[in-house]
PDB file of C-alpha atoms in Angstrom:
ATOM      1  CA  GLN A   1       2.785   2.774 -17.218  1.00 89.00           C
ATOM      2  CA  VAL A   2       1.930   0.079 -14.316  1.00 94.00           C
ATOM      3  CA  GLN A   3      -1.141  -1.743 -15.134  1.00 96.00           C
ATOM      4  CA  LEU A   4      -2.629  -4.937 -12.938  1.00 97.00           C
ATOM      5  CA  ALA A   5      -5.259  -7.274 -14.338  1.00 96.00           C
ATOM      6  CA  GLU A   6      -7.541  -9.312 -11.839  1.00 97.00           C
ATOM      7  CA  SER A   7      -9.072 -12.455 -12.970  1.00 97.00           C
ATOM      8  CA  GLY A   8     -10.896 -15.771 -11.700  1.00 98.00           C
ATOM      9  CA  GLY A   9     -13.488 -14.057  -9.590  1.00 97.00           C
ATOM     10  CA  GLY A  10     -16.886 -15.835  -9.501  1.00 97.00           C
ATOM     11  CA  LEU A  11     -19.922 -17.405  -7.601  1.00 98.00           C
ATOM     12  CA  VAL A  12     -19.256 -20.219  -5.571  1.00 98.00           C
ATOM     13  CA  GLN A  13     -21.035 -22.219  -2.600  1.00 98.00           C
ATOM     14  CA  ALA A  14     -19.757 -22.005   1.223  1.00 98.00           C
ATOM     15  CA  GLY A  15     -17.113 -24.414   1.430  1.00 98.00           C
ATOM     16  CA  GLU A  16     -15.799 -24.356  -2.217  1.00 98.00           C
ATOM     17  CA  SER A  17     -12.729 -22.862  -3.563  1.00 98.00           C
ATOM     18  CA  LEU A  18     -11.678 -20.211  -6.076  1.00 98.00           C
ATOM     19  CA  ARG A  19      -8.114 -18.916  -7.438  1.00 98.00           C
ATOM     20  CA  LEU A  20      -7.799 -15.510  -8.285  1.00 98.00           C
ATOM     21  CA  SER A  21      -4.594 -14.207 -10.502  1.00 98.00           C
ATOM     22  CA  CYS A  22      -3.204 -10.581 -10.881  1.00 98.00           C
ATOM     23  CA  ALA A  23      -1.262 -10.062 -13.927  1.00 96.00           C
ATOM     24  CA  VAL A  24       0.901  -6.916 -13.886  1.00 95.00           C
ATOM     25  CA  SER A  25       2.651  -5.033 -17.182  1.00 94.00           C
ATOM     26  CA  GLY A  26       4.843  -2.161 -16.957  1.00 93.00           C
ATOM     27  CA  THR A  27       8.104  -1.253 -15.152  1.00 90.00           C
ATOM     28  CA  PHE A  28       8.331  -1.247 -11.336  1.00 89.00           C
ATOM     29  CA  PHE A  29      10.939  -1.431  -9.095  1.00 86.00           C
ATOM     30  CA  SER A  30      12.151  -5.265  -8.331  1.00 85.00           C
ATOM     31  CA  ARG A  31      11.802  -4.579  -4.398  1.00 88.00           C
ATOM     32  CA  ASN A  32       8.005  -4.221  -3.980  1.00 92.00           C
ATOM     33  CA  VAL A  33       5.381  -5.906  -2.013  1.00 96.00           C
ATOM     34  CA  MET A  34       2.071  -7.118  -4.066  1.00 96.00           C
ATOM     35  CA  GLY A  35      -0.983  -7.868  -2.184  1.00 97.00           C
ATOM     36  CA  TRP A  36      -4.831  -8.652  -2.104  1.00 98.00           C
ATOM     37  CA  TYR A  37      -7.748  -6.348  -0.932  1.00 98.00           C
ATOM     38  CA  ARG A  38     -11.193  -6.663  -0.609  1.00 98.00           C
ATOM     39  CA  GLN A  39     -14.290  -4.353  -0.232  1.00 98.00           C
ATOM     40  CA  ALA A  40     -17.566  -5.672   0.924  1.00 97.00           C
ATOM     41  CA  PRO A  41     -21.156  -3.902   0.306  1.00 92.00           C
ATOM     42  CA  GLY A  42     -21.141  -0.925   2.750  1.00 95.00           C
ATOM     43  CA  LYS A  43     -17.585  -1.554   4.338  1.00 97.00           C
ATOM     44  CA  GLN A  44     -14.078  -0.179   3.673  1.00 97.00           C
ATOM     45  CA  ARG A  45     -11.452  -1.882   1.907  1.00 98.00           C
ATOM     46  CA  GLU A  46      -9.423  -4.186   3.980  1.00 98.00           C
ATOM     47  CA  LEU A  47      -6.099  -6.163   3.657  1.00 98.00           C
ATOM     48  CA  VAL A  48      -6.604  -9.999   2.613  1.00 98.00           C
ATOM     49  CA  ALA A  49      -2.995 -11.192   1.817  1.00 98.00           C
ATOM     50  CA  THR A  50       0.411  -9.497   0.719  1.00 98.00           C
ATOM     51  CA  ILE A  51       3.775 -11.245  -0.304  1.00 97.00           C
ATOM     52  CA  THR A  52       6.908  -9.187  -0.746  1.00 95.00           C
ATOM     53  CA  ASN A  53       9.322  -9.993  -3.875  1.00 92.00           C
ATOM     54  CA  SER A  54      11.348 -12.492  -1.540  1.00 93.00           C
ATOM     55  CA  GLY A  55       8.298 -14.248  -0.619  1.00 95.00           C
ATOM     56  CA  THR A  56       7.423 -13.315   3.150  1.00 97.00           C
ATOM     57  CA  THR A  57       3.603 -13.308   3.644  1.00 98.00           C
ATOM     58  CA  ASN A  58       1.250 -11.496   5.632  1.00 98.00           C
ATOM     59  CA  TYR A  59      -2.700 -12.327   6.125  1.00 98.00           C
ATOM     60  CA  ALA A  60      -5.570 -10.883   7.847  1.00 98.00           C
ATOM     61  CA  ASP A  61      -6.573 -12.804  10.588  1.00 98.00           C
ATOM     62  CA  SER A  62     -10.086 -13.800   9.190  1.00 98.00           C
ATOM     63  CA  VAL A  63      -8.250 -15.795   6.041  1.00 98.00           C
ATOM     64  CA  LYS A  64      -5.517 -17.397   7.702  1.00 98.00           C
ATOM     65  CA  GLY A  65      -5.162 -21.242   7.332  1.00 98.00           C
ATOM     66  CA  ARG A  66      -7.660 -20.696   4.772  1.00 98.00           C
ATOM     67  CA  PHE A  67      -6.052 -18.502   2.105  1.00 98.00           C
ATOM     68  CA  THR A  68      -2.763 -18.450   0.167  1.00 98.00           C
ATOM     69  CA  ILE A  69      -0.838 -15.756  -1.473  1.00 98.00           C
ATOM     70  CA  SER A  70       1.847 -16.502  -3.897  1.00 98.00           C
ATOM     71  CA  ARG A  71       3.657 -14.816  -6.554  1.00 96.00           C
ATOM     72  CA  ASP A  72       5.695 -16.073  -9.882  1.00 93.00           C
ATOM     73  CA  ASN A  73       8.425 -13.306 -10.254  1.00 85.00           C
ATOM     74  CA  ALA A  74       8.942 -14.426 -13.915  1.00 88.00           C
ATOM     75  CA  LYS A  75       5.491 -14.167 -15.234  1.00 84.00           C
ATOM     76  CA  VAL A  76       4.825 -11.156 -12.752  1.00 90.00           C
ATOM     77  CA  THR A  77       1.595 -12.300 -11.766  1.00 95.00           C
ATOM     78  CA  VAL A  78       0.545 -12.838  -7.897  1.00 97.00           C
ATOM     79  CA  TYR A  79      -2.428 -15.438  -6.834  1.00 98.00           C
ATOM     80  CA  LEU A  80      -4.477 -15.762  -3.887  1.00 98.00           C
ATOM     81  CA  GLN A  81      -5.807 -19.204  -3.473  1.00 98.00           C
ATOM     82  CA  MET A  82      -9.233 -19.583  -1.329  1.00 98.00           C
ATOM     83  CA  ASN A  83     -10.436 -22.360   0.114  1.00 98.00           C
ATOM     84  CA  SER A  84     -13.053 -22.891   2.462  1.00 98.00           C
ATOM     85  CA  LEU A  85     -14.684 -19.911   1.226  1.00 98.00           C
ATOM     86  CA  LYS A  86     -17.459 -18.512   3.496  1.00 98.00           C
ATOM     87  CA  PRO A  87     -20.411 -16.022   2.686  1.00 97.00           C
ATOM     88  CA  GLU A  88     -18.352 -13.111   4.598  1.00 97.00           C
ATOM     89  CA  ASP A  89     -15.820 -13.657   2.129  1.00 98.00           C
ATOM     90  CA  THR A  90     -18.120 -12.330  -0.637  1.00 98.00           C
ATOM     91  CA  ALA A  91     -16.546  -8.756  -1.839  1.00 98.00           C
ATOM     92  CA  VAL A  92     -14.469  -7.228  -4.760  1.00 98.00           C
ATOM     93  CA  TYR A  93     -11.112  -8.381  -4.751  1.00 98.00           C
ATOM     94  CA  TYR A  94      -8.436  -6.043  -5.799  1.00 98.00           C
ATOM     95  CA  CYS A  95      -4.895  -6.118  -6.557  1.00 98.00           C
ATOM     96  CA  ASN A  96      -2.184  -3.742  -5.074  1.00 97.00           C
ATOM     97  CA  LEU A  97       1.598  -3.453  -6.168  1.00 96.00           C
ATOM     98  CA  ASP A  98       3.535  -1.082  -3.566  1.00 95.00           C
ATOM     99  CA  GLU A  99       7.070  -0.397  -4.774  1.00 94.00           C
ATOM    100  CA  THR A 100       9.605  -0.397  -1.785  1.00 90.00           C
ATOM    101  CA  TYR A 101      11.374   2.687  -1.188  1.00 87.00           C
ATOM    102  CA  SER A 102       9.834   4.624  -4.047  1.00 88.00           C
ATOM    103  CA  THR A 103       7.541   7.818  -3.796  1.00 90.00           C
ATOM    104  CA  ARG A 104       4.893   6.585  -6.093  1.00 91.00           C
ATOM    105  CA  PRO A 105       1.830   5.946  -4.741  1.00 93.00           C
ATOM    106  CA  PRO A 106       0.506   2.295  -4.809  1.00 95.00           C
ATOM    107  CA  TYR A 107      -0.770   0.537  -7.932  1.00 96.00           C
ATOM    108  CA  TRP A 108      -4.340  -1.195  -8.157  1.00 98.00           C
ATOM    109  CA  GLY A 109      -6.248  -3.376 -10.362  1.00 98.00           C
ATOM    110  CA  LYS A 110     -10.118  -2.600 -11.266  1.00 98.00           C
ATOM    111  CA  GLY A 111     -10.989  -5.700  -9.033  1.00 97.00           C
ATOM    112  CA  THR A 112     -12.882  -8.872  -9.423  1.00 98.00           C
ATOM    113  CA  LEU A 113     -16.113  -9.927  -7.467  1.00 98.00           C
ATOM    114  CA  VAL A 114     -16.144 -12.969  -5.478  1.00 98.00           C
ATOM    115  CA  THR A 115     -19.663 -13.988  -4.356  1.00 98.00           C
ATOM    116  CA  VAL A 116     -20.026 -16.815  -1.814  1.00 98.00           C
ATOM    117  CA  SER A 117     -23.415 -18.460  -1.347  1.00 97.00           C
ATOM    118  CA  PHE A 118     -24.941 -20.083   1.656  1.00 93.00           C
TER     119      PHE A 118
END
């Protein structure tokens, strides 16, 4: 069974930085896409950034230039470095693993809360 565990959330002031981590355990296909999504209060879950197993990245326009996604395949961990945080970045951040060419649904972590104050 695949499990994802996020960590690193917290309360920061606008302009500060945070680094989120997501450790993955279990067995899954090596060809996959890992990503970070977020859900703010009263809003739908949205994509923040994704990274393939070969390192190709994709970012939401709202975080380009401020957030960096990376992964350590040996440690089976994905990271999200968040700089120049804004109050509108406040949300629960979820880690996601989607196996390429698999019929199994994506796996999700339970989320970690990021709160950015003015």
